[in-house]
Short mmCIF file of C-alpha atoms and ligand atoms in Angstrom, two decimals:
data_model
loop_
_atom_site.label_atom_id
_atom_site.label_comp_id
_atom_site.label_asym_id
_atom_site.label_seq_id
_atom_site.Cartn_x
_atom_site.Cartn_y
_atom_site.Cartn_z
CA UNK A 286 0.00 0.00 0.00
CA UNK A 287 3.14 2.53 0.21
CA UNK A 288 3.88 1.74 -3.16
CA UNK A 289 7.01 0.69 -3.31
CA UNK A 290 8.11 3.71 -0.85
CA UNK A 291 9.89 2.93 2.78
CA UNK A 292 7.24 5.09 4.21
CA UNK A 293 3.64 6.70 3.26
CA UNK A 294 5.02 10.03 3.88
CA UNK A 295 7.77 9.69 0.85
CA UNK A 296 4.94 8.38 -1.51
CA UNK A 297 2.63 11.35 -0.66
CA UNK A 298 5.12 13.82 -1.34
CA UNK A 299 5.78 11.99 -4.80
CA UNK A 300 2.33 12.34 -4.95
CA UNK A 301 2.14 16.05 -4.93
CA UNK A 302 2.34 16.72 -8.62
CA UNK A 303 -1.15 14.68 -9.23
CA UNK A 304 -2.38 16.17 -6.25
CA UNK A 305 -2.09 19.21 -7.29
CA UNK A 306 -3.57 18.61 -10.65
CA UNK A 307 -6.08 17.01 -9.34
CA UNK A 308 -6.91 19.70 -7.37
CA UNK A 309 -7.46 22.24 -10.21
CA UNK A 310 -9.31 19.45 -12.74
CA UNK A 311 -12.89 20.45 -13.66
CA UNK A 312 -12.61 23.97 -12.18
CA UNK A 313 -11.01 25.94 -14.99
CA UNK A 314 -13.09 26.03 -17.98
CA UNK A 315 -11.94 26.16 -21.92
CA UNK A 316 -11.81 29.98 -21.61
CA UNK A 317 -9.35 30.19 -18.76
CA UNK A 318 -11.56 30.86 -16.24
CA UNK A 319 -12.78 29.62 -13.17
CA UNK A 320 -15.87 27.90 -12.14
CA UNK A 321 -16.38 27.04 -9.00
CA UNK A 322 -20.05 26.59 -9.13
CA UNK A 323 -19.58 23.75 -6.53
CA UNK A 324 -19.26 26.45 -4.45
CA UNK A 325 -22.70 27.44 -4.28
CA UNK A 326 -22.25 30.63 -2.23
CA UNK A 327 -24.71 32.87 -4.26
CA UNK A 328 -22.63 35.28 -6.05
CA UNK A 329 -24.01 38.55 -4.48
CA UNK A 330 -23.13 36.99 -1.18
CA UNK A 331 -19.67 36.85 -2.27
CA UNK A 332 -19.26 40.57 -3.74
CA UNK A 333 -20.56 42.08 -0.65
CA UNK A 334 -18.31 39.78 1.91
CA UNK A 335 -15.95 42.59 3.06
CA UNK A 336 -13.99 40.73 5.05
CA UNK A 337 -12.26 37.11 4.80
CA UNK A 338 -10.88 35.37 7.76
CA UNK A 339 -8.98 32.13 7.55
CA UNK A 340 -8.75 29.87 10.56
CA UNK A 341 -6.66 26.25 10.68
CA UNK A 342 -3.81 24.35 12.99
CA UNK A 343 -0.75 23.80 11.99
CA UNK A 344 0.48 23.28 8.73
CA UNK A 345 -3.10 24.35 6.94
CA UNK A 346 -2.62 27.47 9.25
CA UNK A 347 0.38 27.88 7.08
CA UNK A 348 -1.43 27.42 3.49
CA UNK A 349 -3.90 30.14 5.03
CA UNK A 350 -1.17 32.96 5.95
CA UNK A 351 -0.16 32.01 2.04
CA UNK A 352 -3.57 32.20 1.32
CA UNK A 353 -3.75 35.93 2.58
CA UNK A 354 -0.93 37.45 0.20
CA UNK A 355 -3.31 35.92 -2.73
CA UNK A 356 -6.47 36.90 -1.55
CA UNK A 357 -5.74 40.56 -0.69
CA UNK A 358 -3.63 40.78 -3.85
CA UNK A 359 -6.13 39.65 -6.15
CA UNK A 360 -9.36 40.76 -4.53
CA UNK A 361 -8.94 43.93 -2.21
CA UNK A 362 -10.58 42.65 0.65
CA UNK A 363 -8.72 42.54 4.21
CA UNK A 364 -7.89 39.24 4.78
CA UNK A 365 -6.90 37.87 8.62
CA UNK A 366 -5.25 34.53 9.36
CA UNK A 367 -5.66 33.22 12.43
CA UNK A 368 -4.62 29.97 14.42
CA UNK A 369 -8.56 28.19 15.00
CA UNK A 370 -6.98 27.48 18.43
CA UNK A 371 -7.03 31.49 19.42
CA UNK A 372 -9.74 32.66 17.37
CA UNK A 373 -13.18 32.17 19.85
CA UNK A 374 -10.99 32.62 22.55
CA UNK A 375 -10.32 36.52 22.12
CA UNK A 376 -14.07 37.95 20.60
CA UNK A 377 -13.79 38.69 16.94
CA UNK A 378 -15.17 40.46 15.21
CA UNK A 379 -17.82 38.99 12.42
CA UNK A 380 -20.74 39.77 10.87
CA UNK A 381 -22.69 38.31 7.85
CA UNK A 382 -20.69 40.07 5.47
CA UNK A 383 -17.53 38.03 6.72
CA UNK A 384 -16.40 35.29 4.67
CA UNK A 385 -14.73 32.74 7.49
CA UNK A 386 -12.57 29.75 5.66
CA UNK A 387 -11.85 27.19 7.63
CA UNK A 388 -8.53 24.96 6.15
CA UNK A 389 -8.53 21.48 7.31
CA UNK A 390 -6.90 18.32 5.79
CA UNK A 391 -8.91 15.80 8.13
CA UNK A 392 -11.95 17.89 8.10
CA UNK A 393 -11.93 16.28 11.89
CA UNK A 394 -9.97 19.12 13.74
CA UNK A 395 -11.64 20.08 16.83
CA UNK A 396 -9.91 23.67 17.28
CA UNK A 397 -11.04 24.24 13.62
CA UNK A 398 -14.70 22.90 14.07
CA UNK A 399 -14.84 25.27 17.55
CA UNK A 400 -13.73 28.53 15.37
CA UNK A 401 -16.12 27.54 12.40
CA UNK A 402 -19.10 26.92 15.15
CA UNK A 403 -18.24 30.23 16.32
CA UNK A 404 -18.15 32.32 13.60
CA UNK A 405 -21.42 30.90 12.45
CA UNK A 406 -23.37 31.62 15.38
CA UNK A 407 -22.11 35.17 15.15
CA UNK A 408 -24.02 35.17 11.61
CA UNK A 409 -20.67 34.55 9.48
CA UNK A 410 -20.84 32.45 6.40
CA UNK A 411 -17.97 29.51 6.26
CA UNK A 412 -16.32 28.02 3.44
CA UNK A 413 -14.27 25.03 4.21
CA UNK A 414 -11.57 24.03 2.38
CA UNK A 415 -10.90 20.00 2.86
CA UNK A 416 -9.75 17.13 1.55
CA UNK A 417 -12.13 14.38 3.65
CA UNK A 418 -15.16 13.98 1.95
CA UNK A 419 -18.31 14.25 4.21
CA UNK A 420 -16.46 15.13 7.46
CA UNK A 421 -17.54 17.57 10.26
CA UNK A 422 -15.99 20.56 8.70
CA UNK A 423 -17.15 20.78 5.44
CA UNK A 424 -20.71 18.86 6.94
CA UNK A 425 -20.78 22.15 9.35
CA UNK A 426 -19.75 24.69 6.79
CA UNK A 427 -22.27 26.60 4.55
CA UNK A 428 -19.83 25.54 1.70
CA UNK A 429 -17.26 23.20 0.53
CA UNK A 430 -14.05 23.46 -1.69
CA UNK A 431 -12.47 20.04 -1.41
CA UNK A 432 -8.77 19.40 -2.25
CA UNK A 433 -8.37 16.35 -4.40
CA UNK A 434 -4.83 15.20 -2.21
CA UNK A 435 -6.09 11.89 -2.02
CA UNK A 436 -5.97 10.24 1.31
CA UNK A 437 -3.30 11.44 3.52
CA UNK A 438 -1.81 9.15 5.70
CA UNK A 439 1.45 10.25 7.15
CA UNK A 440 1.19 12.53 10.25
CA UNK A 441 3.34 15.13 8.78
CA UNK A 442 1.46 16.63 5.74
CA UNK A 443 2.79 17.29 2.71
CA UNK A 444 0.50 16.96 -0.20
CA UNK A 445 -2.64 18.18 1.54
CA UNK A 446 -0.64 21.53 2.35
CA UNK A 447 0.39 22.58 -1.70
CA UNK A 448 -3.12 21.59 -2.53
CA UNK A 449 -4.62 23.37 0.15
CA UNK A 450 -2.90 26.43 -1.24
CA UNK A 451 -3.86 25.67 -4.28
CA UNK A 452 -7.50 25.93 -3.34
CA UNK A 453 -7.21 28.81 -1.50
CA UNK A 454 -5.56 30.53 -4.78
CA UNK A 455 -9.28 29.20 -6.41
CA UNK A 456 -10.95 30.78 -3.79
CA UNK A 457 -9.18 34.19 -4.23
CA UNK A 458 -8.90 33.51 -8.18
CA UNK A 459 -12.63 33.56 -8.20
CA UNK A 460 -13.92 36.12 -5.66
CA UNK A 461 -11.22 37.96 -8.05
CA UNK A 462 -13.49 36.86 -11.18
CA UNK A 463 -17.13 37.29 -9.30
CA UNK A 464 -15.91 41.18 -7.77
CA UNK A 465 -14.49 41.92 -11.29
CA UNK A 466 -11.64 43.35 -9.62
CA UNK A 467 -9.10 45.27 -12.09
CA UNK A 468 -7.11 42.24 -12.16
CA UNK A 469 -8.75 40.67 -14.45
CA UNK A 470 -6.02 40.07 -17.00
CA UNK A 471 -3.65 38.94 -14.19
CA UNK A 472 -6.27 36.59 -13.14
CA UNK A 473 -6.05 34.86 -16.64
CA UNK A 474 -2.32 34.59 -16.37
CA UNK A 475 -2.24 33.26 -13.04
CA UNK A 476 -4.88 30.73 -13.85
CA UNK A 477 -2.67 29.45 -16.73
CA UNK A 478 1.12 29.58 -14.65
CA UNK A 479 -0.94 27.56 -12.00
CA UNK A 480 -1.90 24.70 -14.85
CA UNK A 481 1.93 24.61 -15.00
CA UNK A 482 2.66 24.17 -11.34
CA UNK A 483 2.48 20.81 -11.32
CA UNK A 484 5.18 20.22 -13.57
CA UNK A 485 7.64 22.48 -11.93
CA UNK A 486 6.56 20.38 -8.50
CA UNK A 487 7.44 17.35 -10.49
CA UNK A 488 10.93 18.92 -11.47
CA UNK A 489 11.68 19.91 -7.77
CA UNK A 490 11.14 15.99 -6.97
CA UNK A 491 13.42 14.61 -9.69
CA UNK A 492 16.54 17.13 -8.03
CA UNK A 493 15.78 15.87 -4.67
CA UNK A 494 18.84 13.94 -3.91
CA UNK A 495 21.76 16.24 -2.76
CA UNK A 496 18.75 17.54 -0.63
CA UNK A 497 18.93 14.07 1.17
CA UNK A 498 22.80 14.11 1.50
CA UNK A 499 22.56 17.26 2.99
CA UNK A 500 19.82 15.97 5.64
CA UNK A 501 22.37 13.48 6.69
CA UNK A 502 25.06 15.19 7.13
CA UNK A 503 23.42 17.74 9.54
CA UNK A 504 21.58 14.32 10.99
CA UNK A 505 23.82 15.63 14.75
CA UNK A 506 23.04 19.09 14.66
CA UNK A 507 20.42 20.25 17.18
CA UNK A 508 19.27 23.71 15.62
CA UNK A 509 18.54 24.26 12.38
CA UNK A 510 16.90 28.14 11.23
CA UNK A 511 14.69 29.22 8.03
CA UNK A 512 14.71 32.61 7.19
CA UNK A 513 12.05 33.70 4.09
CA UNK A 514 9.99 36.84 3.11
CA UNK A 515 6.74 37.54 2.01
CA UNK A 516 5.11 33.89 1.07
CA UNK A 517 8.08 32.96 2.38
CA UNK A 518 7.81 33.49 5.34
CA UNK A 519 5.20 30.77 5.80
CA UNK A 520 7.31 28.36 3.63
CA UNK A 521 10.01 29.19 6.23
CA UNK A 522 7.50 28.55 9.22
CA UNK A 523 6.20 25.51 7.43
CA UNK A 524 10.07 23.71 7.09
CA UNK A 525 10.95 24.31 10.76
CA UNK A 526 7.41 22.34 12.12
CA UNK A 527 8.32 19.75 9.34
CA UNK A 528 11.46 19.31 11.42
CA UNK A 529 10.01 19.83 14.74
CA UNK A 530 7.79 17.18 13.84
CA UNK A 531 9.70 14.37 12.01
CA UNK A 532 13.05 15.02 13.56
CA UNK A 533 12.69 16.48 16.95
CA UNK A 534 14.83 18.92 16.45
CA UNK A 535 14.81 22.80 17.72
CA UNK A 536 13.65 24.48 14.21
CA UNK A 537 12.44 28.09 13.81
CA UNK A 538 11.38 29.86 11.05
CA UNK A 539 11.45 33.90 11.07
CA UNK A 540 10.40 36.85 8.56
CA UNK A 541 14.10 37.69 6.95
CA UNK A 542 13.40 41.14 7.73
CA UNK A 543 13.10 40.61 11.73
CA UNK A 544 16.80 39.38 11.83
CA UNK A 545 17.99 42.17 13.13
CA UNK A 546 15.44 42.60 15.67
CA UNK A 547 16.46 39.80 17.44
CA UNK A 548 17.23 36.52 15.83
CA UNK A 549 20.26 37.29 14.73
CA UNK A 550 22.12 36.95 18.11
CA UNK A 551 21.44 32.94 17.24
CA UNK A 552 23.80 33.08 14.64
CA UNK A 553 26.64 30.97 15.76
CA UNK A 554 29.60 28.79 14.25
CA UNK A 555 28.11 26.25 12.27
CA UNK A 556 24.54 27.26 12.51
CA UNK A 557 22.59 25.04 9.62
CA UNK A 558 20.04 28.56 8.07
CA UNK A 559 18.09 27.41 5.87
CA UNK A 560 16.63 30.69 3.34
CA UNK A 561 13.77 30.70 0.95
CA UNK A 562 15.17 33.35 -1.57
CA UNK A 563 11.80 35.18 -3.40
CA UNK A 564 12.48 35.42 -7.39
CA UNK A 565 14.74 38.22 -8.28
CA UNK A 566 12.33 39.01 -11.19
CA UNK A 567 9.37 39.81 -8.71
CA UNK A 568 9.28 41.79 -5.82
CA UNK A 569 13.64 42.48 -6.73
CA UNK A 570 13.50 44.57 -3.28
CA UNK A 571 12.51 41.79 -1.54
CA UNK A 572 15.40 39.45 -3.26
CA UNK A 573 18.32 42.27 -2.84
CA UNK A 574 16.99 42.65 0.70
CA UNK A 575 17.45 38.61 1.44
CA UNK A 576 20.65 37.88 -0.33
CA UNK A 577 21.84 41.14 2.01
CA UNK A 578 20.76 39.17 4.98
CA UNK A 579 22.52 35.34 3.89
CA UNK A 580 25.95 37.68 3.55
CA UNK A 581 25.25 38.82 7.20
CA UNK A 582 24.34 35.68 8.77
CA UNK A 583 27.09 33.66 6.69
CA UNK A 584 29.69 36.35 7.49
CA UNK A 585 28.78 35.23 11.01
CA UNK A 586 29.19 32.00 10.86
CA UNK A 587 26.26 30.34 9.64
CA UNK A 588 26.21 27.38 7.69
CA UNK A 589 23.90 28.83 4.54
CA UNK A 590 21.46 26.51 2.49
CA UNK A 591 19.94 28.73 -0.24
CA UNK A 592 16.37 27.69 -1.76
CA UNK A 593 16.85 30.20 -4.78
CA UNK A 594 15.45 30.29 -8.34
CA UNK A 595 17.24 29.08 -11.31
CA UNK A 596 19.39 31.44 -12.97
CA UNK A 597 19.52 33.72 -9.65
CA UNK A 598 23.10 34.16 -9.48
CA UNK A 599 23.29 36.62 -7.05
CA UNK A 600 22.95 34.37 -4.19
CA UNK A 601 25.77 31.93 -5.89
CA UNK A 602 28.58 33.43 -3.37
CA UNK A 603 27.24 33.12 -0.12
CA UNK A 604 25.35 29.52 -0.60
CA UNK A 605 27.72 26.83 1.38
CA UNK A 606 24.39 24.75 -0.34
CA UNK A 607 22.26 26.01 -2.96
CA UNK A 608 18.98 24.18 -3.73
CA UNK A 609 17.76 25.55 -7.47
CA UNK A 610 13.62 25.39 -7.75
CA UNK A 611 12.04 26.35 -11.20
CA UNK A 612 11.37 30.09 -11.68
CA UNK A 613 7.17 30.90 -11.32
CA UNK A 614 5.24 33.53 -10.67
CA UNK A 615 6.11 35.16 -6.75
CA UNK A 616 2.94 34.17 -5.25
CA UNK A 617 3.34 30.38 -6.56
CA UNK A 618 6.84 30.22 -5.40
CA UNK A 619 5.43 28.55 -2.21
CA UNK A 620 4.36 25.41 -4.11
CA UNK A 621 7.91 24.45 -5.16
CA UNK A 622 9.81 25.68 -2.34
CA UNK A 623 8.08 23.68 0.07
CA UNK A 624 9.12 20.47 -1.38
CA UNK A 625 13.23 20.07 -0.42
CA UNK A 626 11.68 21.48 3.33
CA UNK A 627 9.27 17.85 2.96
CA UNK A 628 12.65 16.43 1.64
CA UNK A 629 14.86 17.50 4.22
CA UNK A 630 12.83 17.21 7.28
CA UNK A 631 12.28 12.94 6.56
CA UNK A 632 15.58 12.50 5.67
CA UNK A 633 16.45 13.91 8.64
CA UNK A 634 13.75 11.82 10.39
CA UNK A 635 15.27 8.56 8.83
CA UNK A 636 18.57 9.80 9.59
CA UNK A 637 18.15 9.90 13.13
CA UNK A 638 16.19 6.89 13.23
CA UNK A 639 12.45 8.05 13.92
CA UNK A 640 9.09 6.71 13.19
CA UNK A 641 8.52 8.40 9.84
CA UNK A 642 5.11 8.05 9.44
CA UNK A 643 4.28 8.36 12.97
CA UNK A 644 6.10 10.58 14.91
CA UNK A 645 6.11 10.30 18.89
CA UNK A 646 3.34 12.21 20.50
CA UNK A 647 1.51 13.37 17.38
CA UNK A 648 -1.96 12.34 15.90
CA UNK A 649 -3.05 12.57 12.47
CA UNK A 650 -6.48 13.82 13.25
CA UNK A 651 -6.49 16.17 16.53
CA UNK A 652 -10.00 15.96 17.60
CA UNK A 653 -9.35 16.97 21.82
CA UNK A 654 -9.16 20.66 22.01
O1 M6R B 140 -6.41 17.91 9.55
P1 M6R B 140 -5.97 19.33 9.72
O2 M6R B 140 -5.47 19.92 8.44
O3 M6R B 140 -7.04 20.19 10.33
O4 M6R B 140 -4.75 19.28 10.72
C1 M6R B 140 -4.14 20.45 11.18
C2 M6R B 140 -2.84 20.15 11.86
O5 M6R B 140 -3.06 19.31 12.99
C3 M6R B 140 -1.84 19.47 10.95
O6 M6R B 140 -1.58 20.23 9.79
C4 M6R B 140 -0.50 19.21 11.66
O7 M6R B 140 0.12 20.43 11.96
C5 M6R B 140 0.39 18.31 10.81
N1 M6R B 140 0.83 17.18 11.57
C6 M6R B 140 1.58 19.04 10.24
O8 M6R B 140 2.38 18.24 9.45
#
């Protein structure tokens, strides 16, 4: 049933290029755009939401503070992300023109289902986005966008998170199309360079093995940092609980640009930093502003690993490793450069002998507040 694979969690991340097809099939028509009928949110309902509020655990928490750079971009409404675990807890603020989403891969989170109950009773409407068919969630939610992942098995989740990003880039695609924002022709392109993403996944996976290498050889180390910017920043948040997780090791992702407000006092000898570089052709502030930040920490000692575009060259002299992902749009960067993070972190795992599939003390489903 693995496939051929040691564990479940190396065939789901093979997986991930299907997935993510998958995951878009049926939902952009012959004319490049969207339809999301399946939504069934009427469409008035949706222009007048004036607010969108995601709420998830863990690593879907993660797809959702992706989500937000995508939905505010594309559709000008304020979007807040916010861990389901905190959300009830502090009194939001919601009314019926708030669009809640609530991100779950089991559909079975009870942290999740608590924020989703709440924001209903306090007249929200809630759009789910899961990949278990017919579970609380999306049974609870006025609407449903599944992901098309497949069944997820591994604790650690890999191919539930890019398509749960994926959907969430539908989501904000279409309230795009529906609001008839000025983005219209962007909206097109975006729709097309996210047919491709599944091929540039499937590249990422093929160029996976010095990844591994690397993994072992920092299998004694007991720190390891990611730095990223932008979207990512959550790819950087994402790697360090894939290593938490799978490797019990101390792992901590930051925003690139809060270095000097603190983190940077970790830098020591040795350090393993692991930096999601954003594409040099996109935000170019944002790049010039990172590869500033890998000279700093590397002229301090740190040991760098550089996730950088193909033909970024800038970053070439300050990489001690430099792991190339296909160049794509910025705001689908996240989609390849999670994949050597999934890489890294069970290699690790296997490296220092842990339970893959089933790390100690963790629970596919978390259905106990
Ligand atoms: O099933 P859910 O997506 O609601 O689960 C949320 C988290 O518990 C989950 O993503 C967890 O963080 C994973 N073990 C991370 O790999």
């Amino acid at each position: 049933e693995k496939g051929g694979y040691d564990y479940f969690m190396l065939k789901e991340i093979a997986e991930q290029p299907k997935a993510v097809s998958d995951t878009l099939l049926g939902r952009i028509d012959a004319s490049g755009s969207l339809s999301l009928d399946e939504i069934r949110i009427p469409a008035h309902v949706l222009r007048e939401a004036d607010k969108i509020v995601v709420v998830a655990c863990g690593t879907a928490f993660h797809a959702g503070l992706i989500a937000k750079y995508a939905i505010e971009h594309w559709t000008r409404i304020p979007c807040e992300v916010e861990l389901a675990s905190e959300f009830r807890y502090r009194d939001p603020i919601l009314d019926q023109r708030t669009l809640v989403v609530a991100i779950s891969q089991s559909g079975e989170t009870m942290d999740t289902l608590m924020a989703l109950r709440h924001a209903r009773e306090q007249g929200a409407r809630v759009l789910a986005i899961c990949n278990t068919n017919g579970s609380t969630i999306p049974r609870e939610s006025d609407a449903v966008l599944y992901t098309h992942a497949g069944p997820e098995v591994a604790v650690a989740s890999t191919k539930a998170f890019l398509t749960q990003v994926v959907a969430c880039y539908l989501v904000a695609l279409y309230l795009g199309q529906v609001r008839g924002t000025q983005w219209g022709d962007e909206i097109r392109a975006v729709i097309r360079d996210l047919a491709q993403i599944s091929g540039a996944v499937e590249r990422v996976l093929e160029t996976m093995e010095p990844v591994r290498e690397l993994a072992r050889s920092l299998a004694h180390k007991n720190t390891v940092l990611f730095l990223g910017r932008h979207v990512g920043h959550p790819v950087a948040l994402e790697g360090a609980l894939k290593l938490k997780e799978l490797a019990y090791m101390h792992a901590e992702g930051f925003a690139a640009g809060e270095l000097k407000h603190g983190p940077i006092a970790l830098i020591e000898e040795d350090l393993p930093v692991v930096v999601v570089v954003p594409s040099p052709r996109g935000r170019s502030v944002l790049h010039d502003k990172i590869v500033s930040n890998i000279q700093e920490i590397r002229a301090r000692g740190a040991r760098t690993i550089v996730i950088a575009e193909e033909g970024d060259e800038a970053v070439v002299p300050y990489a001690d490793h430099l792991v190339r992902i296909p160049a794509t749009p910025t705001l689908l960067q996240p989609m390849v450069a999670t994949v050597p993070l999934q890489v890294f972190a069970c290699e690790l795992a296997t490296a220092r002998g842990n339970e893959v599939d089933q790390p100690r003390n963790l629970a596919k489903s978390v259905t106990v507040e």
